[in-house]
Coordinates of C-alpha atoms in Angstrom, one line a residue:
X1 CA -38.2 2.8 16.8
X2 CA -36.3 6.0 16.9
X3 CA -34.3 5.6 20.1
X4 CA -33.3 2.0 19.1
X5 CA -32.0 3.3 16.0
X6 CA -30.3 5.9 18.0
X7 CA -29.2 3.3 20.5
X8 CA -27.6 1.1 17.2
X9 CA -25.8 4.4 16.5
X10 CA -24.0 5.2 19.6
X11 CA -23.4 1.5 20.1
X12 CA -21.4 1.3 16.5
X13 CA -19.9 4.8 16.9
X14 CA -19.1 3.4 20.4
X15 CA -17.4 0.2 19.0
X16 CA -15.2 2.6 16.0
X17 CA -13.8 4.2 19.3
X18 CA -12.6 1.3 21.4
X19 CA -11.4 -0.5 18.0
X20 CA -8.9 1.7 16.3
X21 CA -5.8 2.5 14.0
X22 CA -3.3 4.4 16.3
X23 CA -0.5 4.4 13.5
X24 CA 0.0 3.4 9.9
X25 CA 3.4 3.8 8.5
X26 CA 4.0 3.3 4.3
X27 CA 7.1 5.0 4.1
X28 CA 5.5 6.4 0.8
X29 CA 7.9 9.8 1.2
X30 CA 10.6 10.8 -1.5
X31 CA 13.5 7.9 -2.1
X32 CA 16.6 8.8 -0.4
X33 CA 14.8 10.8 2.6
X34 CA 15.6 10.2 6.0
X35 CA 13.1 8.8 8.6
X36 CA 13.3 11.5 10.9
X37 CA 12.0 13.9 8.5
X38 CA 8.8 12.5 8.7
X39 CA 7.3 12.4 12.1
X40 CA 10.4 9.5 13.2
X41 CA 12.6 10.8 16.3
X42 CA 15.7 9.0 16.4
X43 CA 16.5 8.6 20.1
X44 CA 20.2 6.6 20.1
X45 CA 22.7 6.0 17.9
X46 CA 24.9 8.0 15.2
X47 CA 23.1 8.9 12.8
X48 CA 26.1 10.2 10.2
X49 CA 27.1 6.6 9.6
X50 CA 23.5 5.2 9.4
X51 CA 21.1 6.9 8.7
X52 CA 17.7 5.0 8.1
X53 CA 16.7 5.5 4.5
X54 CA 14.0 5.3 2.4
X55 CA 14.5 3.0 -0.6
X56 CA 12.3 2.3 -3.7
X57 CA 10.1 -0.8 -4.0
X58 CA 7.8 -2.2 -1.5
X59 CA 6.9 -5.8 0.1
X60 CA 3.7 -7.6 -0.6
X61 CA 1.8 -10.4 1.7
X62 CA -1.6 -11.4 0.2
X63 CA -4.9 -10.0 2.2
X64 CA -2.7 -7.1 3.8
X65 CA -4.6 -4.0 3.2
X66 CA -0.6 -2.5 3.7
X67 CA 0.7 -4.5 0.9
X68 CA 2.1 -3.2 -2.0
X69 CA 1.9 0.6 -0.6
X70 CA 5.0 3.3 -1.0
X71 CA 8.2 2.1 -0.3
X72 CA 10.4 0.4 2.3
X73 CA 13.6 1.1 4.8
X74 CA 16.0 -1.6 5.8
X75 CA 17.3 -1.9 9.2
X76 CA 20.2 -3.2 9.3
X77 CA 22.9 -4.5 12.4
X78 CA 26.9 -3.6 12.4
X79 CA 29.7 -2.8 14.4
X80 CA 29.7 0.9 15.8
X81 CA 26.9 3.2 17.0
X82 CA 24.0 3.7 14.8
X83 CA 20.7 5.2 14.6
X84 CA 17.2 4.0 16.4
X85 CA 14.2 5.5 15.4
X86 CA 11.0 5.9 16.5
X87 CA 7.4 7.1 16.3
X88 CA 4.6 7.6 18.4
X89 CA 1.2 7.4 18.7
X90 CA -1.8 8.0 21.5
X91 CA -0.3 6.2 24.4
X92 CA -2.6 2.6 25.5
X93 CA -3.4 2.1 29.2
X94 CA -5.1 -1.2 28.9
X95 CA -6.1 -3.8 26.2
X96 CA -3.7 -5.2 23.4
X97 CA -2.0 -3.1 21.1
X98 CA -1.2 -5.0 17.9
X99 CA 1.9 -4.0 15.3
X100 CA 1.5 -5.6 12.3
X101 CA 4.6 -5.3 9.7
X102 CA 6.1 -7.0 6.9
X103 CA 9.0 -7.8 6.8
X104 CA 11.8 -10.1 4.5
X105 CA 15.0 -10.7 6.3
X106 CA 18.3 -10.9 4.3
X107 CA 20.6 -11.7 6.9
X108 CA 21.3 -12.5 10.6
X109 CA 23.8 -13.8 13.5
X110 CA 23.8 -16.5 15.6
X111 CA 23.4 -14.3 18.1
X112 CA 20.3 -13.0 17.7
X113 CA 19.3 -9.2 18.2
X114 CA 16.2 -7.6 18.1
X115 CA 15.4 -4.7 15.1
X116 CA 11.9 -3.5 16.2
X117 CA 9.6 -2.6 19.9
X118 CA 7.4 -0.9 21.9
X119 CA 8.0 2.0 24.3
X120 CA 5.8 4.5 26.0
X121 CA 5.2 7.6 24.1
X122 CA 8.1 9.5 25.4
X123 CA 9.8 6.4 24.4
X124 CA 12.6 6.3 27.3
X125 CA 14.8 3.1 27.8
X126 CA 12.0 0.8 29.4
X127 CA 12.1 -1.3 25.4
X128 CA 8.8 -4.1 25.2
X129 CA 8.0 -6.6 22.9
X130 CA 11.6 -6.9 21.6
X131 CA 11.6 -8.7 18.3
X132 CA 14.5 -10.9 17.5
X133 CA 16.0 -12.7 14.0
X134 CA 18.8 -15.6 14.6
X135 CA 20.1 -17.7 12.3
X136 CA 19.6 -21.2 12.8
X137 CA 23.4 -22.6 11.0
X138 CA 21.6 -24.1 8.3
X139 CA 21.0 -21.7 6.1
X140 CA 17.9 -20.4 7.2
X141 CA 16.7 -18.4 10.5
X142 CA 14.0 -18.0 13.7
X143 CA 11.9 -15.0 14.9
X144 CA 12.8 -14.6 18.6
X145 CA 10.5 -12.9 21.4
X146 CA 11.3 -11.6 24.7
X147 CA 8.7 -8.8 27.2
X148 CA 12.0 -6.8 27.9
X149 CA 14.9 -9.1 28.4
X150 CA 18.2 -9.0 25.5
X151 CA 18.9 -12.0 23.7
X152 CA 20.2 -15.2 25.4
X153 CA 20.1 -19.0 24.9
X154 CA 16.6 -19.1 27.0
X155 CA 14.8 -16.6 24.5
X156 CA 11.8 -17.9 23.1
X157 CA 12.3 -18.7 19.1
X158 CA 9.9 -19.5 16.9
X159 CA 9.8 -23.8 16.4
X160 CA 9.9 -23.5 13.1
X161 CA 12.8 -21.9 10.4
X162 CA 12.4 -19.6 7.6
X163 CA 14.1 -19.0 4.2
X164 CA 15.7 -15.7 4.1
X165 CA 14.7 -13.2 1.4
X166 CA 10.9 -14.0 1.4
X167 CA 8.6 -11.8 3.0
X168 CA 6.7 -12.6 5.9
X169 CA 3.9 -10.9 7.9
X170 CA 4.4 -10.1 11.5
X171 CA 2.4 -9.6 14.4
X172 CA 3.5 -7.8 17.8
X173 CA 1.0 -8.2 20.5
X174 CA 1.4 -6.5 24.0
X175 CA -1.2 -6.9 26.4
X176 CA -1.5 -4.5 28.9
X177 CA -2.8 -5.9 32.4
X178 CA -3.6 -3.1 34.8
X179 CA -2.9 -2.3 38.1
X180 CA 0.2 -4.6 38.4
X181 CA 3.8 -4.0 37.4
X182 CA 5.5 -7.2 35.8
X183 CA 2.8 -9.0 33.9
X184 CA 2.1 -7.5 31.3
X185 CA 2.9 -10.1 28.1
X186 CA 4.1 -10.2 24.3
X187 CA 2.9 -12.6 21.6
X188 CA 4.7 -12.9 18.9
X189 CA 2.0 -14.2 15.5
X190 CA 3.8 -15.3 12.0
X191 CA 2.3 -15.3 9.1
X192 CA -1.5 -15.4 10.1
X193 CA -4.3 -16.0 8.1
X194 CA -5.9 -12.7 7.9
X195 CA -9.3 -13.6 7.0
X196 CA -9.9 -16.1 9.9
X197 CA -10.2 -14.7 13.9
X198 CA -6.8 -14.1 15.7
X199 CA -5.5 -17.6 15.8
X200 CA -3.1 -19.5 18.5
X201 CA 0.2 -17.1 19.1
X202 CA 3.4 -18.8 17.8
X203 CA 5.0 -17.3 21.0
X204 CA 3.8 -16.0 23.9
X205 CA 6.7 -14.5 26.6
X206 CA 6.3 -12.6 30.0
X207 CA 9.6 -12.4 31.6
X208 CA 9.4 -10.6 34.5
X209 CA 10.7 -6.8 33.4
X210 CA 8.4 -3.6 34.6
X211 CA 5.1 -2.8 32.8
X212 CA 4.6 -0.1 30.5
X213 CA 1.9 2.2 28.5
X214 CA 2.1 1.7 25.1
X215 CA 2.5 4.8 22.6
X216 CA 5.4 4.3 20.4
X217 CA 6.8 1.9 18.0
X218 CA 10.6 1.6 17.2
X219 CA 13.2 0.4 14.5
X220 CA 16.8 -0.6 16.1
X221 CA 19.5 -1.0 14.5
X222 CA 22.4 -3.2 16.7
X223 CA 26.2 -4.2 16.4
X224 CA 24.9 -7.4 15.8
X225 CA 25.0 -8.5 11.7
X226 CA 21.6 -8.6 10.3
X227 CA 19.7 -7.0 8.1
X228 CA 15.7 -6.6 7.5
X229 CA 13.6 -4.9 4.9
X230 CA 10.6 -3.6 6.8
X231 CA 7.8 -1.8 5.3
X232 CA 3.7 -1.7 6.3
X233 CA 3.6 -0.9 9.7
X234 CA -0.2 -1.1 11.2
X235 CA -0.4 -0.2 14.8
X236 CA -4.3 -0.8 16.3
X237 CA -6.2 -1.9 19.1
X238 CA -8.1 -4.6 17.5
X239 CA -7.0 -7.7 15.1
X240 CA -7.3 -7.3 11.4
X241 CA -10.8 -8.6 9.7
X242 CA -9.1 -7.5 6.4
X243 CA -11.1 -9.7 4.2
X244 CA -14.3 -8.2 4.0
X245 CA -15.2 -10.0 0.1
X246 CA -15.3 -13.4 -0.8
X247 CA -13.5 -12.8 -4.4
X248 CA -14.5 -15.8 -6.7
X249 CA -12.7 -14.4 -9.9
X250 CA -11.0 -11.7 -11.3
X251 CA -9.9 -11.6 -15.2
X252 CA -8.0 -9.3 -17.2
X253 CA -8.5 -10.0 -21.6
X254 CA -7.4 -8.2 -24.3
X255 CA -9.4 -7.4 -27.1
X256 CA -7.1 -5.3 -29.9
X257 CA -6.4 -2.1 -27.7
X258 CA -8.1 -3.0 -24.8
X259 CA -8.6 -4.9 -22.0
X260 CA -11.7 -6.1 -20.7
X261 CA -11.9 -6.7 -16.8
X262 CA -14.5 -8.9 -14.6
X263 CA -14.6 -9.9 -10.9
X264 CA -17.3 -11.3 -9.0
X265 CA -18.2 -11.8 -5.1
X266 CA -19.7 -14.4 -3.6
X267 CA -20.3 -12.5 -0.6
X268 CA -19.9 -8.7 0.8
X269 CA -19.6 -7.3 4.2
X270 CA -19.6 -3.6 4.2
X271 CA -18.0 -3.2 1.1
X272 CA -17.5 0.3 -0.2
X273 CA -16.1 -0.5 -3.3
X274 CA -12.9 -1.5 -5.8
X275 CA -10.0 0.5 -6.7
X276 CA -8.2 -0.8 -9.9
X277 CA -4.7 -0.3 -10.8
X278 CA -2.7 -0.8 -13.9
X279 CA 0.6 -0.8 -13.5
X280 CA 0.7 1.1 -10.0
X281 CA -1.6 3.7 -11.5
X282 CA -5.3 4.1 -10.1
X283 CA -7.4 3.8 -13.2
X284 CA -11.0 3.8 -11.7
X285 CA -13.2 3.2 -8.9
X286 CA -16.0 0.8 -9.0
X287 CA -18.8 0.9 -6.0
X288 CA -19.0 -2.0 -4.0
X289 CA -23.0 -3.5 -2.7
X290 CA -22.5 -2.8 0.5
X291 CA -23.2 -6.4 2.6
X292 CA -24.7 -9.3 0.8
X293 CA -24.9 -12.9 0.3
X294 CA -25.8 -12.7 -3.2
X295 CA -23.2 -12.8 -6.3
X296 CA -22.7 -10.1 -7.6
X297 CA -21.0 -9.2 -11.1
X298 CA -18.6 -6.2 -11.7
X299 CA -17.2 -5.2 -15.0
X300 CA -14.6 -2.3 -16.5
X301 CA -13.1 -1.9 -20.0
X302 CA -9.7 0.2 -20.0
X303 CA -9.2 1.3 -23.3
X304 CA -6.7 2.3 -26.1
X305 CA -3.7 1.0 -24.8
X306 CA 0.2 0.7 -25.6
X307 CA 1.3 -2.6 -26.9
X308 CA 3.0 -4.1 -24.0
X309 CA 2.7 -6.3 -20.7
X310 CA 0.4 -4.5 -18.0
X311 CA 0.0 -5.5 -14.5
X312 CA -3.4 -5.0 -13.2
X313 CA -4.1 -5.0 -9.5
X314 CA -8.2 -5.1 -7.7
X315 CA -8.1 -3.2 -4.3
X316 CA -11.4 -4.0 -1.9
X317 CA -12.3 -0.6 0.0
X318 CA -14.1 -1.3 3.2
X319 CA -16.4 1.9 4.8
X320 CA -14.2 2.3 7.4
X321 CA -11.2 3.3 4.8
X322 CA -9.5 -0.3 5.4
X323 CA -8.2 -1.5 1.7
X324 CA -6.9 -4.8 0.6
X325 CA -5.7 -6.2 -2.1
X326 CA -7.5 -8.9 -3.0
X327 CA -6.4 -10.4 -6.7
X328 CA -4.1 -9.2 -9.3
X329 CA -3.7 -9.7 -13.0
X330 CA -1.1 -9.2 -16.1
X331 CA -2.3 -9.1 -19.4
X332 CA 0.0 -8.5 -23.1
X333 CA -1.3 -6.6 -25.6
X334 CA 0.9 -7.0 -28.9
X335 CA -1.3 -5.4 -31.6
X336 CA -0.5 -2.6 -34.7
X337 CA -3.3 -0.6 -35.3
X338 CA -5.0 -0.9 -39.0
X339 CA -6.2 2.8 -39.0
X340 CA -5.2 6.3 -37.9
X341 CA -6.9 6.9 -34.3
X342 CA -7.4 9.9 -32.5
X343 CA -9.0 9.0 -28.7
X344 CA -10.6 10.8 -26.5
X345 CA -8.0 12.6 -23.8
X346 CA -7.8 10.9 -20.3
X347 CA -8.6 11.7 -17.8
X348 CA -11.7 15.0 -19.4
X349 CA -12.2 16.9 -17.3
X350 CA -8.8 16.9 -15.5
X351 CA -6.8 19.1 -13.3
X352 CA -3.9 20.4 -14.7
X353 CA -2.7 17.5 -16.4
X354 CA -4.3 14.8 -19.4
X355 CA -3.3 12.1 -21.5
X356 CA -4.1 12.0 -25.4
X357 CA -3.5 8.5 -27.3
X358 CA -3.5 8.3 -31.0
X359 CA -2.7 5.2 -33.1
X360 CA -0.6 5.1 -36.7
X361 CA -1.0 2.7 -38.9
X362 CA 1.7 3.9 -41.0
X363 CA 5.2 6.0 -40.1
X364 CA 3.8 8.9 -40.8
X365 CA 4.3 13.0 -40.6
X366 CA 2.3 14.0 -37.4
X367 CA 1.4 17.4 -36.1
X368 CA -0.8 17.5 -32.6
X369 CA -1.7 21.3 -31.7
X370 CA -4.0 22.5 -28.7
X371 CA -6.3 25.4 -29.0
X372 CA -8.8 27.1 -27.2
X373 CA -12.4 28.3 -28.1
X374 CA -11.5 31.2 -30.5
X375 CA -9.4 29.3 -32.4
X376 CA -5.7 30.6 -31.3
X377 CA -3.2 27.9 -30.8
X378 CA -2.1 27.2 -27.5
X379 CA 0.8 25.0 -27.8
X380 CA 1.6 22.3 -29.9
X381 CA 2.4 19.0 -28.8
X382 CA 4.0 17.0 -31.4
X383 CA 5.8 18.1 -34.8
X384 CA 7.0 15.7 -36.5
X385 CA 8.0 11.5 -38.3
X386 CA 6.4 9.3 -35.9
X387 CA 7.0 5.3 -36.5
X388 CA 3.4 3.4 -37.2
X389 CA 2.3 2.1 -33.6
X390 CA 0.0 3.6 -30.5
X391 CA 1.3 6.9 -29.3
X392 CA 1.1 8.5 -25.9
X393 CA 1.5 12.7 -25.2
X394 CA 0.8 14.4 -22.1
X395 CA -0.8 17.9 -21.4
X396 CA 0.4 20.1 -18.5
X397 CA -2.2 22.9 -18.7
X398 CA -1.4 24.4 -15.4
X399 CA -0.3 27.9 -16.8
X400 CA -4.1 27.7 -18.9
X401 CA -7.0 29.4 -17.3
X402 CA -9.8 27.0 -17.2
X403 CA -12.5 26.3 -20.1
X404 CA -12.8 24.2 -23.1
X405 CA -10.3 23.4 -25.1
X406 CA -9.7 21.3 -28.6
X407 CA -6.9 19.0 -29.6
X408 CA -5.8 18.5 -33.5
X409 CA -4.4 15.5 -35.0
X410 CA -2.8 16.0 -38.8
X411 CA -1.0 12.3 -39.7
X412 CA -0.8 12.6 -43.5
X413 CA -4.0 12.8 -44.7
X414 CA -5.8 12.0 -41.8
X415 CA -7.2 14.9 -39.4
X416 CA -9.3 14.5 -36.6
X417 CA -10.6 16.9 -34.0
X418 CA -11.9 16.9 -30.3
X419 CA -12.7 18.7 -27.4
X420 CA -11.9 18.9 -23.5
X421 CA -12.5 20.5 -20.5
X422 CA -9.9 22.0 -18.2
X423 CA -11.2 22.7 -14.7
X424 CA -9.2 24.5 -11.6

């Protein structure tokens, strides 16, 4: 029994090897920097006049464990030189190497041009899997595919169009066939369901242009006029199995100051757990059951919240690290409290920073003050006519060594005290 355990172990750690993520790309970096300042070698081009950039916002497509992630660079076509990019990753010598990426095109020509590719590590000028946009004259555009050859009237387009400014999901494929030197070949997949096996290729091209090892993926930026918003960039050896929970609901309700949240599965395959997000913010993690066939129930209450709208966002977290997100929810809460509150800080412990929330009933004369165990104030956080409503203040408490500290409410005759723990 021991060895086929043992067996079962090597065989899985065996599959993890031959099935892997070779590159993921977010561009979750600082707004306004350039690509090559993160691991991106820019290898033609001038880069003084265009400069990839990263801009603020992200694209979303639903299932894509990418999706909603950091931020986003556009790549854009115009006259003059301008900068291509790349990045590499361990170089492939056989199999398929899959980029997935999502992408929303704003513009494009006639005649097309191709804005992202393969190359070998050392990325060179041998440029594979060269994917094209062209506008169709009516308003709308094709995805284009070619091995290695530039756009002309025989590259292979997509039969149907798409309407521009709407994100799409892409999928690169090159197969590598070893031992030969011109048949190699690209598929080109749109918009795939993600939680079904690979389906049928929407193009499949294998003009006759040399071979190559795979190890690097590239954003190009032409004379041609186009422009594409890029962002979620998954390079691996296998297809996606991105779906790994059959969701059957997901609810967000308030209740006064709070908002009560269920899901439940139908069924679970390797499910490590949930992240939940309010508002782009992680607010908890709930553990998953693992695999299962039976329904299973899950349940969190965030509490003491701001009047407002919040948007609240359920991320599945497979065991290998994978995440998706697989529903999403907003919820109002429009409510003035009926009594003075003082709540418990968020997150106790923390590390160096927390949130305290306190609710007024009335506009009222409000003193918050911090202190530590012997009594001596430590700073005070609020002094002052506050209008009647739910109030926010944040703590930075990283020049405070770490220990127990307690946090003081005075609104007009109302004082409350409570305790909280600082830990470095």
């Amino acid at each position: 029994m021991k060895k086929l355990l043992t067996l079962c172990v090597l065989f899985l750690f065996a599959a993890a090897l031959n099935a892997q993520i070779l590159l993921d790309e977010n561009f979750e970096y600082a707004v306004g920097d350039s690509l090559t300042g993160h691991g991106w070698v820019a290898h033609s081009g001038t880069a003084s006049t265009s400069t990839i950039l990263v801009q603020s916002g992200n694209l979303s497509y639903p299932n894509y464990p990418l999706s909603d992630i950091g931020n986003y660079v556009t790549i854009s076509g115009t006259t003059g030189s301008r900068q291509d990019v790349n990045k590499s990753f361990t170089e492939q010598t056989s199999g398929s190497v899959y980029a997935f990426v999502m992408v929303n095109v704003t513009a494009a020509a006639a005649t097309g041009d191709y804005f992202m590719h393969f190359g070998a590590n050392t990325i060179g000028t041998n440029f594979r899997g060269k994917l094209f946009v062209v506008d169709n004259g009516s308003g709308s555009y094709k995805f284009g595919l070619s091995k290695g050859s530039n756009y002309s009237a025989s590259t292979l387009t997509t039969t149907g169009s798409y309407a521009y400014n709407t994100t799409h999901l892409l999928v690169l494929e090159y197969k590598i066939v070893s031992g030969t030197t011109t048949d190699d070949s690209v598929k080109l997949y749109v918009d795939p369901d993600l939680s079904v096996a690979k389906p049928v290729a929407n193009i499949v091209s294998g003009d006759a242009t040399t071979d190559i090892n795979v190890g690097s993926i590239a954003l190009r930026q032409s004379t041609q006029l186009y422009s594409v918003l890029v962002d979620g960039i998954r390079v691996t050896t296998q297809w996606l199995d991105v779906v790994p929970v059959e969701l059957t609901s997901f609810n967000a309700i308030s209740n006064g100051n709070d908002v009560n949240l269920n899901w439940a599965t139908a069924t679970e395959t390797n499910n490590y757990g949930f992240e939940l997000y309010r508002n782009n913010q992680k607010v908890t993690f709930v553990a998953g059951n693992g695999t299962t066939t039976e329904r299973k129930s899950y349940y969190y209450s965030d509490e003491n919240l701001l009047s407002g709208k919040y948007n609240y966002q359920l991320f599945q977290i497979d065991y290998d690290g994978t995440r998706s997100l697989v529903a999403s929810s907003e919820v109002e809460i429009n409510s003035m409290p009926t009594a003075f509150v003082l709540s418990q800080n968020y997150p106790n412990p923390f590390n160096p920073s927390t949130t305290i929330k306190f609710a007024l009933p009335t506009n009222s004369n409000v003193k918050l003050t911090i202190y530590n165990t012997i009594g001596k104030e430590v700073t005070t956080l609020v002094n002052g006519t506050m209008e009647a409503g739910n109030h926010s203040v944040n703590w930075n408490a990283s020049n405070q060594p770490s220990g127990m500290y307690f946090f003081k409410l005075e609104a007009g005759n109302f004082t409350s005290t409570k305790k909280m723990m600082l830990i470095k």
